Short mmCIF file of C-alpha atoms in Angstrom, two decimals:
data_model
loop_
_atom_site.label_atom_id
_atom_site.label_comp_id
_atom_site.label_asym_id
_atom_site.label_seq_id
_atom_site.Cartn_x
_atom_site.Cartn_y
_atom_site.Cartn_z
CA UNK Q 1 80.02 70.23 138.71
CA UNK Q 2 81.57 66.82 139.32
CA UNK Q 3 80.82 63.19 138.53
CA UNK Q 4 82.22 60.07 140.20
CA UNK Q 5 81.95 56.59 138.72
CA UNK Q 6 83.13 53.26 140.10
CA UNK Q 7 84.64 51.37 137.16
CA UNK Q 8 85.21 48.21 139.18
CA UNK Q 9 85.61 47.39 142.87
CA UNK Q 10 88.41 49.59 144.21
CA UNK Q 11 88.73 51.70 141.05
CA UNK Q 12 86.97 55.07 140.70
CA UNK Q 13 86.98 57.77 138.04
CA UNK Q 14 86.28 61.40 138.90
CA UNK Q 15 85.32 64.07 136.37
CA UNK Q 16 84.87 67.71 137.27
CA UNK Q 17 84.06 70.90 135.39
CA UNK Q 18 84.66 74.26 137.04
CA UNK Q 19 83.71 77.76 135.95
CA UNK Q 20 84.51 80.85 137.97
CA UNK Q 21 83.99 84.48 137.06
CA UNK Q 22 85.13 87.56 138.92
CA UNK Q 23 83.85 91.09 139.29
CA UNK Q 24 84.10 94.36 141.21
CA UNK Q 25 87.46 95.20 139.63
CA UNK Q 26 89.10 98.45 140.65
CA UNK Q 27 91.18 100.86 138.62
CA UNK Q 28 93.08 104.13 139.01
CA UNK Q 29 91.76 106.99 136.88
CA UNK Q 30 93.97 110.03 136.48
CA UNK Q 31 91.14 112.56 136.59
CA UNK Q 32 93.49 115.26 135.27
CA UNK Q 33 93.58 113.57 131.85
CA UNK Q 34 91.29 112.03 129.25
CA UNK Q 35 91.89 109.31 126.68
CA UNK Q 36 92.62 112.01 124.07
CA UNK Q 37 95.57 113.22 126.15
CA UNK Q 38 97.61 110.11 125.37
CA UNK Q 39 99.41 109.81 122.04
CA UNK Q 40 100.03 106.32 120.62
CA UNK Q 41 103.37 105.08 119.36
CA UNK Q 42 105.00 101.90 118.07
CA UNK Q 43 108.43 100.34 118.50
CA UNK Q 44 110.33 97.93 116.31
CA UNK Q 45 111.29 94.86 118.31
CA UNK Q 46 115.02 94.19 118.43
CA UNK Q 47 116.20 91.53 115.99
CA UNK Q 48 119.28 90.70 118.04
CA UNK Q 49 117.74 87.82 120.00
CA UNK Q 50 115.84 85.05 118.14
CA UNK Q 51 114.16 83.99 121.40
CA UNK Q 52 112.05 87.15 121.31
CA UNK Q 53 108.69 86.47 119.62
CA UNK Q 54 108.24 88.73 116.61
CA UNK Q 55 111.87 89.89 116.65
CA UNK Q 56 112.42 92.60 114.07
CA UNK Q 57 108.71 93.34 113.69
CA UNK Q 58 106.77 96.39 114.80
CA UNK Q 59 104.69 96.39 117.99
CA UNK Q 60 102.12 99.12 118.54
CA UNK Q 61 99.57 100.06 121.18
CA UNK Q 62 101.84 102.04 123.53
CA UNK Q 63 101.03 105.56 124.76
CA UNK Q 64 102.74 108.70 126.03
CA UNK Q 65 100.97 111.54 127.79
CA UNK Q 66 101.03 114.93 126.10
CA UNK Q 67 103.96 117.09 127.31
CA UNK Q 68 101.64 119.83 128.59
CA UNK Q 69 100.10 117.36 131.05
CA UNK Q 70 103.25 115.56 132.11
CA UNK Q 71 103.44 115.28 135.90
CA UNK Q 72 99.80 116.20 136.48
CA UNK Q 73 98.30 113.44 138.62
CA UNK Q 74 94.88 113.35 140.24
CA UNK Q 75 94.23 109.67 140.79
CA UNK Q 76 90.77 108.43 141.55
CA UNK Q 77 90.44 104.87 142.81
CA UNK Q 78 87.07 103.50 141.75
CA UNK Q 79 85.25 100.58 140.18
CA UNK Q 80 86.34 99.67 136.66
CA UNK Q 81 82.69 99.21 135.67
CA UNK Q 82 82.28 102.99 135.80
CA UNK Q 83 84.39 103.23 132.64
CA UNK Q 84 83.96 100.04 130.70
CA UNK Q 85 83.53 96.31 130.65
CA UNK Q 86 86.11 94.12 132.37
CA UNK Q 87 85.74 90.34 132.51
CA UNK Q 88 87.78 87.51 133.89
CA UNK Q 89 86.49 83.95 133.57
CA UNK Q 90 88.08 80.63 134.46
CA UNK Q 91 87.06 77.33 132.85
CA UNK Q 92 88.67 74.07 133.86
CA UNK Q 93 88.31 70.30 133.74
CA UNK Q 94 89.78 67.77 136.16
CA UNK Q 95 90.07 64.06 135.37
CA UNK Q 96 91.38 61.86 138.18
CA UNK Q 97 91.45 58.18 139.00
CA UNK Q 98 91.98 56.34 142.26
CA UNK Q 99 92.60 52.63 142.57
CA UNK Q 100 93.25 50.21 145.44
CA UNK Q 101 94.67 46.78 144.76
CA UNK Q 102 95.36 43.64 146.72
CA UNK Q 103 98.02 43.68 149.45
CA UNK Q 104 97.77 47.46 149.91
CA UNK Q 105 98.93 48.78 146.54
CA UNK Q 106 97.42 52.16 145.61
CA UNK Q 107 97.37 54.45 142.60
CA UNK Q 108 95.95 57.93 142.16
CA UNK Q 109 96.46 60.68 139.65
CA UNK Q 110 95.10 62.54 136.72
CA UNK Q 111 95.04 65.68 134.64
CA UNK Q 112 93.90 69.18 135.46
CA UNK Q 113 93.23 71.51 132.52
CA UNK Q 114 92.07 75.09 132.77
CA UNK Q 115 92.66 78.68 131.78
CA UNK Q 116 91.55 82.16 132.77
CA UNK Q 117 90.54 84.55 129.98
CA UNK Q 118 90.79 88.23 130.92
CA UNK Q 119 89.32 90.99 128.74
CA UNK Q 120 89.81 94.67 129.56
CA UNK Q 121 89.89 96.14 126.05
CA UNK Q 122 86.81 98.29 126.57
CA UNK Q 123 88.25 99.67 129.79
CA UNK Q 124 91.73 100.29 128.35
CA UNK Q 125 90.29 102.22 125.40
CA UNK Q 126 88.73 104.72 127.80
CA UNK Q 127 91.60 104.72 130.33
CA UNK Q 128 94.90 104.34 128.45
CA UNK Q 129 96.77 105.13 131.67
CA UNK Q 130 95.54 101.78 133.00
CA UNK Q 131 98.05 100.14 130.65
CA UNK Q 132 100.86 101.78 132.59
CA UNK Q 133 102.06 99.37 135.27
CA UNK Q 134 102.34 101.73 138.20
CA UNK Q 135 100.85 99.19 140.57
CA UNK Q 136 98.92 95.94 140.60
CA UNK Q 137 95.48 97.59 140.56
CA UNK Q 138 94.81 96.73 136.95
CA UNK Q 139 96.82 93.57 137.18
CA UNK Q 140 95.13 91.30 139.66
CA UNK Q 141 92.55 92.70 142.05
CA UNK Q 142 90.43 89.62 141.51
CA UNK Q 143 91.10 86.19 142.89
CA UNK Q 144 91.88 84.96 139.41
CA UNK Q 145 95.26 84.03 137.99
CA UNK Q 146 95.16 85.89 134.67
CA UNK Q 147 96.64 89.35 134.48
CA UNK Q 148 96.40 92.11 131.94
CA UNK Q 149 99.81 93.52 132.79
CA UNK Q 150 102.96 91.53 133.36
CA UNK Q 151 105.63 94.20 133.45
CA UNK Q 152 107.52 96.03 136.14
CA UNK Q 153 106.22 99.19 137.75
CA UNK Q 154 106.59 102.07 135.35
CA UNK Q 155 106.31 100.09 132.11
CA UNK Q 156 103.74 100.30 129.32
CA UNK Q 157 101.85 97.23 128.22
CA UNK Q 158 100.61 97.26 124.65
CA UNK Q 159 96.95 97.76 123.89
CA UNK Q 160 97.36 94.45 122.09
CA UNK Q 161 97.57 92.84 125.54
CA UNK Q 162 94.16 94.06 126.69
CA UNK Q 163 92.74 90.56 126.19
CA UNK Q 164 94.66 87.63 127.62
CA UNK Q 165 93.78 84.17 126.32
CA UNK Q 166 96.41 81.66 127.44
CA UNK Q 167 96.69 78.32 125.64
CA UNK Q 168 95.08 75.37 127.38
CA UNK Q 169 98.52 73.80 127.74
CA UNK Q 170 99.54 76.65 130.05
CA UNK Q 171 96.98 75.51 132.61
CA UNK Q 172 97.47 71.76 132.23
CA UNK Q 173 98.99 69.76 135.07
CA UNK Q 174 99.57 66.04 135.48
CA UNK Q 175 100.12 64.36 138.84
CA UNK Q 176 100.42 60.65 139.61
CA UNK Q 177 101.14 58.76 142.83
CA UNK Q 178 101.90 55.05 143.29
CA UNK Q 179 102.23 53.16 146.58
CA UNK Q 180 103.42 49.57 146.42
CA UNK Q 181 104.20 47.20 149.33
CA UNK Q 182 107.42 45.19 149.17
CA UNK Q 183 108.58 42.15 151.15
CA UNK Q 184 109.96 42.52 154.69
CA UNK Q 185 107.51 45.30 155.59
CA UNK Q 186 109.05 47.64 153.03
CA UNK Q 187 106.90 50.13 151.18
CA UNK Q 188 107.72 51.96 147.94
CA UNK Q 189 106.01 55.14 146.79
CA UNK Q 190 106.56 57.44 143.83
CA UNK Q 191 105.15 60.81 142.79
CA UNK Q 192 105.37 62.30 139.30
CA UNK Q 193 104.38 65.89 138.53
CA UNK Q 194 104.31 67.82 135.26
CA UNK Q 195 103.14 71.41 134.95
CA UNK Q 196 103.67 74.48 132.82
CA UNK Q 197 106.74 76.67 133.00
CA UNK Q 198 106.71 80.22 134.32
CA UNK Q 199 105.59 83.01 131.94
CA UNK Q 200 108.28 84.76 129.91
CA UNK Q 201 108.27 88.56 129.93
CA UNK Q 202 110.53 91.15 128.34
CA UNK Q 203 110.69 94.75 129.56
CA UNK Q 204 112.68 96.95 127.18
CA UNK Q 205 114.01 100.38 128.12
CA UNK Q 206 113.63 102.23 124.80
CA UNK Q 207 115.42 105.54 124.43
CA UNK Q 208 113.69 108.69 123.28
CA UNK Q 209 115.41 108.66 119.91
CA UNK Q 210 113.72 105.40 118.91
CA UNK Q 211 110.26 106.29 120.22
CA UNK Q 212 110.26 109.81 118.75
CA UNK Q 213 110.37 108.40 115.21
CA UNK Q 214 106.93 106.86 115.73
CA UNK Q 215 105.49 109.30 118.26
CA UNK Q 216 106.26 112.32 116.09
CA UNK Q 217 107.76 114.19 119.04
CA UNK Q 218 110.01 113.64 122.03
CA UNK Q 219 108.78 111.76 125.07
CA UNK Q 220 106.96 114.01 127.50
CA UNK Q 221 109.45 113.00 130.20
CA UNK Q 222 112.26 114.36 128.07
CA UNK Q 223 111.58 118.01 128.81
CA UNK Q 224 113.46 120.77 127.03
CA UNK Q 225 116.89 120.46 125.40
CA UNK Q 226 116.15 116.82 124.72
CA UNK Q 227 118.65 114.40 123.20
CA UNK Q 228 117.97 110.79 122.09
CA UNK Q 229 119.25 109.27 125.33
CA UNK Q 230 117.93 111.81 127.83
CA UNK Q 231 114.70 109.88 128.42
CA UNK Q 232 113.55 106.29 128.22
CA UNK Q 233 110.22 104.53 128.02
CA UNK Q 234 109.82 101.03 129.43
CA UNK Q 235 107.64 98.87 127.19
CA UNK Q 236 106.51 95.25 127.38
CA UNK Q 237 107.54 93.29 124.29
CA UNK Q 238 105.64 90.05 124.94
CA UNK Q 239 101.89 89.75 125.40
CA UNK Q 240 100.96 87.90 128.59
CA UNK Q 241 99.73 84.33 128.24
CA UNK Q 242 101.70 83.67 125.04
CA UNK Q 243 105.23 82.58 125.96
CA UNK Q 244 106.41 80.26 128.73
CA UNK Q 245 109.57 78.56 129.90
CA UNK Q 246 109.90 74.80 129.37
CA UNK Q 247 107.44 72.65 131.28
CA UNK Q 248 108.50 71.61 134.76
CA UNK Q 249 108.53 67.99 135.84
CA UNK Q 250 109.73 66.11 138.89
CA UNK Q 251 109.92 62.53 140.15
CA UNK Q 252 110.16 61.81 143.88
CA UNK Q 253 110.65 58.37 145.46
CA UNK Q 254 110.31 57.07 149.02
CA UNK Q 255 111.28 53.77 150.62
CA UNK Q 256 109.81 53.04 154.05
CA UNK Q 257 110.39 50.20 156.52
CA UNK Q 258 108.02 49.55 159.42
CA UNK Q 259 109.26 48.18 162.74
CA UNK Q 260 106.63 47.24 165.30
CA UNK Q 261 107.26 46.98 169.01
CA UNK Q 262 104.09 46.24 170.94
CA UNK Q 263 101.65 49.03 170.19
CA UNK Q 264 104.37 51.35 168.91
CA UNK Q 265 105.77 51.54 165.40
CA UNK Q 266 108.96 53.03 164.03
CA UNK Q 267 109.05 54.14 160.38
CA UNK Q 268 112.45 55.10 158.99
CA UNK Q 269 112.29 56.24 155.37
CA UNK Q 270 114.61 57.25 152.58
CA UNK Q 271 113.38 60.10 150.38
CA UNK Q 272 114.87 60.74 146.95
CA UNK Q 273 113.66 64.08 145.61
CA UNK Q 274 113.99 65.29 142.03
CA UNK Q 275 115.76 62.12 140.91
CA UNK Q 276 115.79 63.44 137.33
CA UNK Q 277 117.86 66.38 138.62
CA UNK Q 278 115.65 68.73 136.61
CA UNK Q 279 116.71 72.37 136.70
CA UNK Q 280 113.31 73.96 136.16
CA UNK Q 281 113.34 77.75 136.00
CA UNK Q 282 111.26 79.48 138.66
CA UNK Q 283 112.33 83.07 137.91
CA UNK Q 284 114.51 84.78 135.31
CA UNK Q 285 115.70 88.26 134.39
CA UNK Q 286 112.87 90.02 132.53
CA UNK Q 287 114.83 93.09 131.46
CA UNK Q 288 115.48 92.79 127.73
CA UNK Q 289 119.18 93.00 126.97
CA UNK Q 290 122.32 90.92 127.28
CA UNK Q 291 121.12 89.44 130.61
CA UNK Q 292 117.59 88.66 129.44
CA UNK Q 293 116.17 85.32 130.65
CA UNK Q 294 119.24 84.47 132.72
CA UNK Q 295 117.73 82.42 135.60
CA UNK Q 296 118.15 83.62 139.15
CA UNK Q 297 115.97 80.95 140.76
CA UNK Q 298 115.77 77.30 139.72
CA UNK Q 299 114.47 74.12 141.31
CA UNK Q 300 116.66 72.37 143.84
CA UNK Q 301 118.91 69.58 142.64
CA UNK Q 302 118.67 65.87 143.36
CA UNK Q 303 118.34 65.33 147.12
CA UNK Q 304 118.46 62.30 149.44
CA UNK Q 305 116.98 62.58 152.92
CA UNK Q 306 116.46 60.17 155.81
CA UNK Q 307 113.41 60.55 158.07
CA UNK Q 308 112.28 58.66 161.15
CA UNK Q 309 108.70 58.64 162.42
CA UNK Q 310 107.68 57.15 165.77
CA UNK Q 311 104.04 56.34 166.55
CA UNK Q 312 102.89 55.18 169.97
#
């Protein structure tokens, strides 16, 4: 649903509300097991890194299959609705403005706010194995952006993460563009963008000795003659939709000069990208440890570029 209103000649305000819901989710069911075949356990979050939300506190909702059923796999790919309720709904609002002024000046921009709420708690209660990130089946078969799982393949997400409700700020973007004519056929334009940072995740490889204290037994993967470090369980320490890197912002400028020769025109331009030299993080190490959150992909640095466009 959208509404457009002319505030004055050349100035228009646009309002839009959007709601999208998804269905026909799929899931893998290990038909060789039932929900009762998975034993719950908790872990105490490491207190060594203050950046970790809830450091030093206990996090529960993880599972381990009973040792007698370890390795028994009979996966059935089917609709999630056969086991429980799964919803994913997006709500968003866009507010934009466009304006044209005398002598060719232009302005456009606005805010986009939205979030996707995903709820699979009913499904996860009946299929605990769905919390194990073996693939993306439970993580994003819809066209939506929210995900129940955020970990690497082979990691357990907590039952606490079965409902993902990101803050509105996580889906808020601001974009503005200004075009302004200068003397001598020069034209100046600027673009400003501000949007949320990438989600922060933490996958912790917990050894058997730590998990066994809560589980009441050794991990099923441990086998016989088990010692504390002979098996590990990967667990997700941060619920999705709760923690993000710093917001990303960029400012780009362009100066253009127009030369006209008969019916042809030549447009050389100077582009200045990321003039703030922002080093926004695009991807970082998600494995919890000494290398956690060390970036391995950041935005490009300040860049100057010359372009020439010929029209005839």
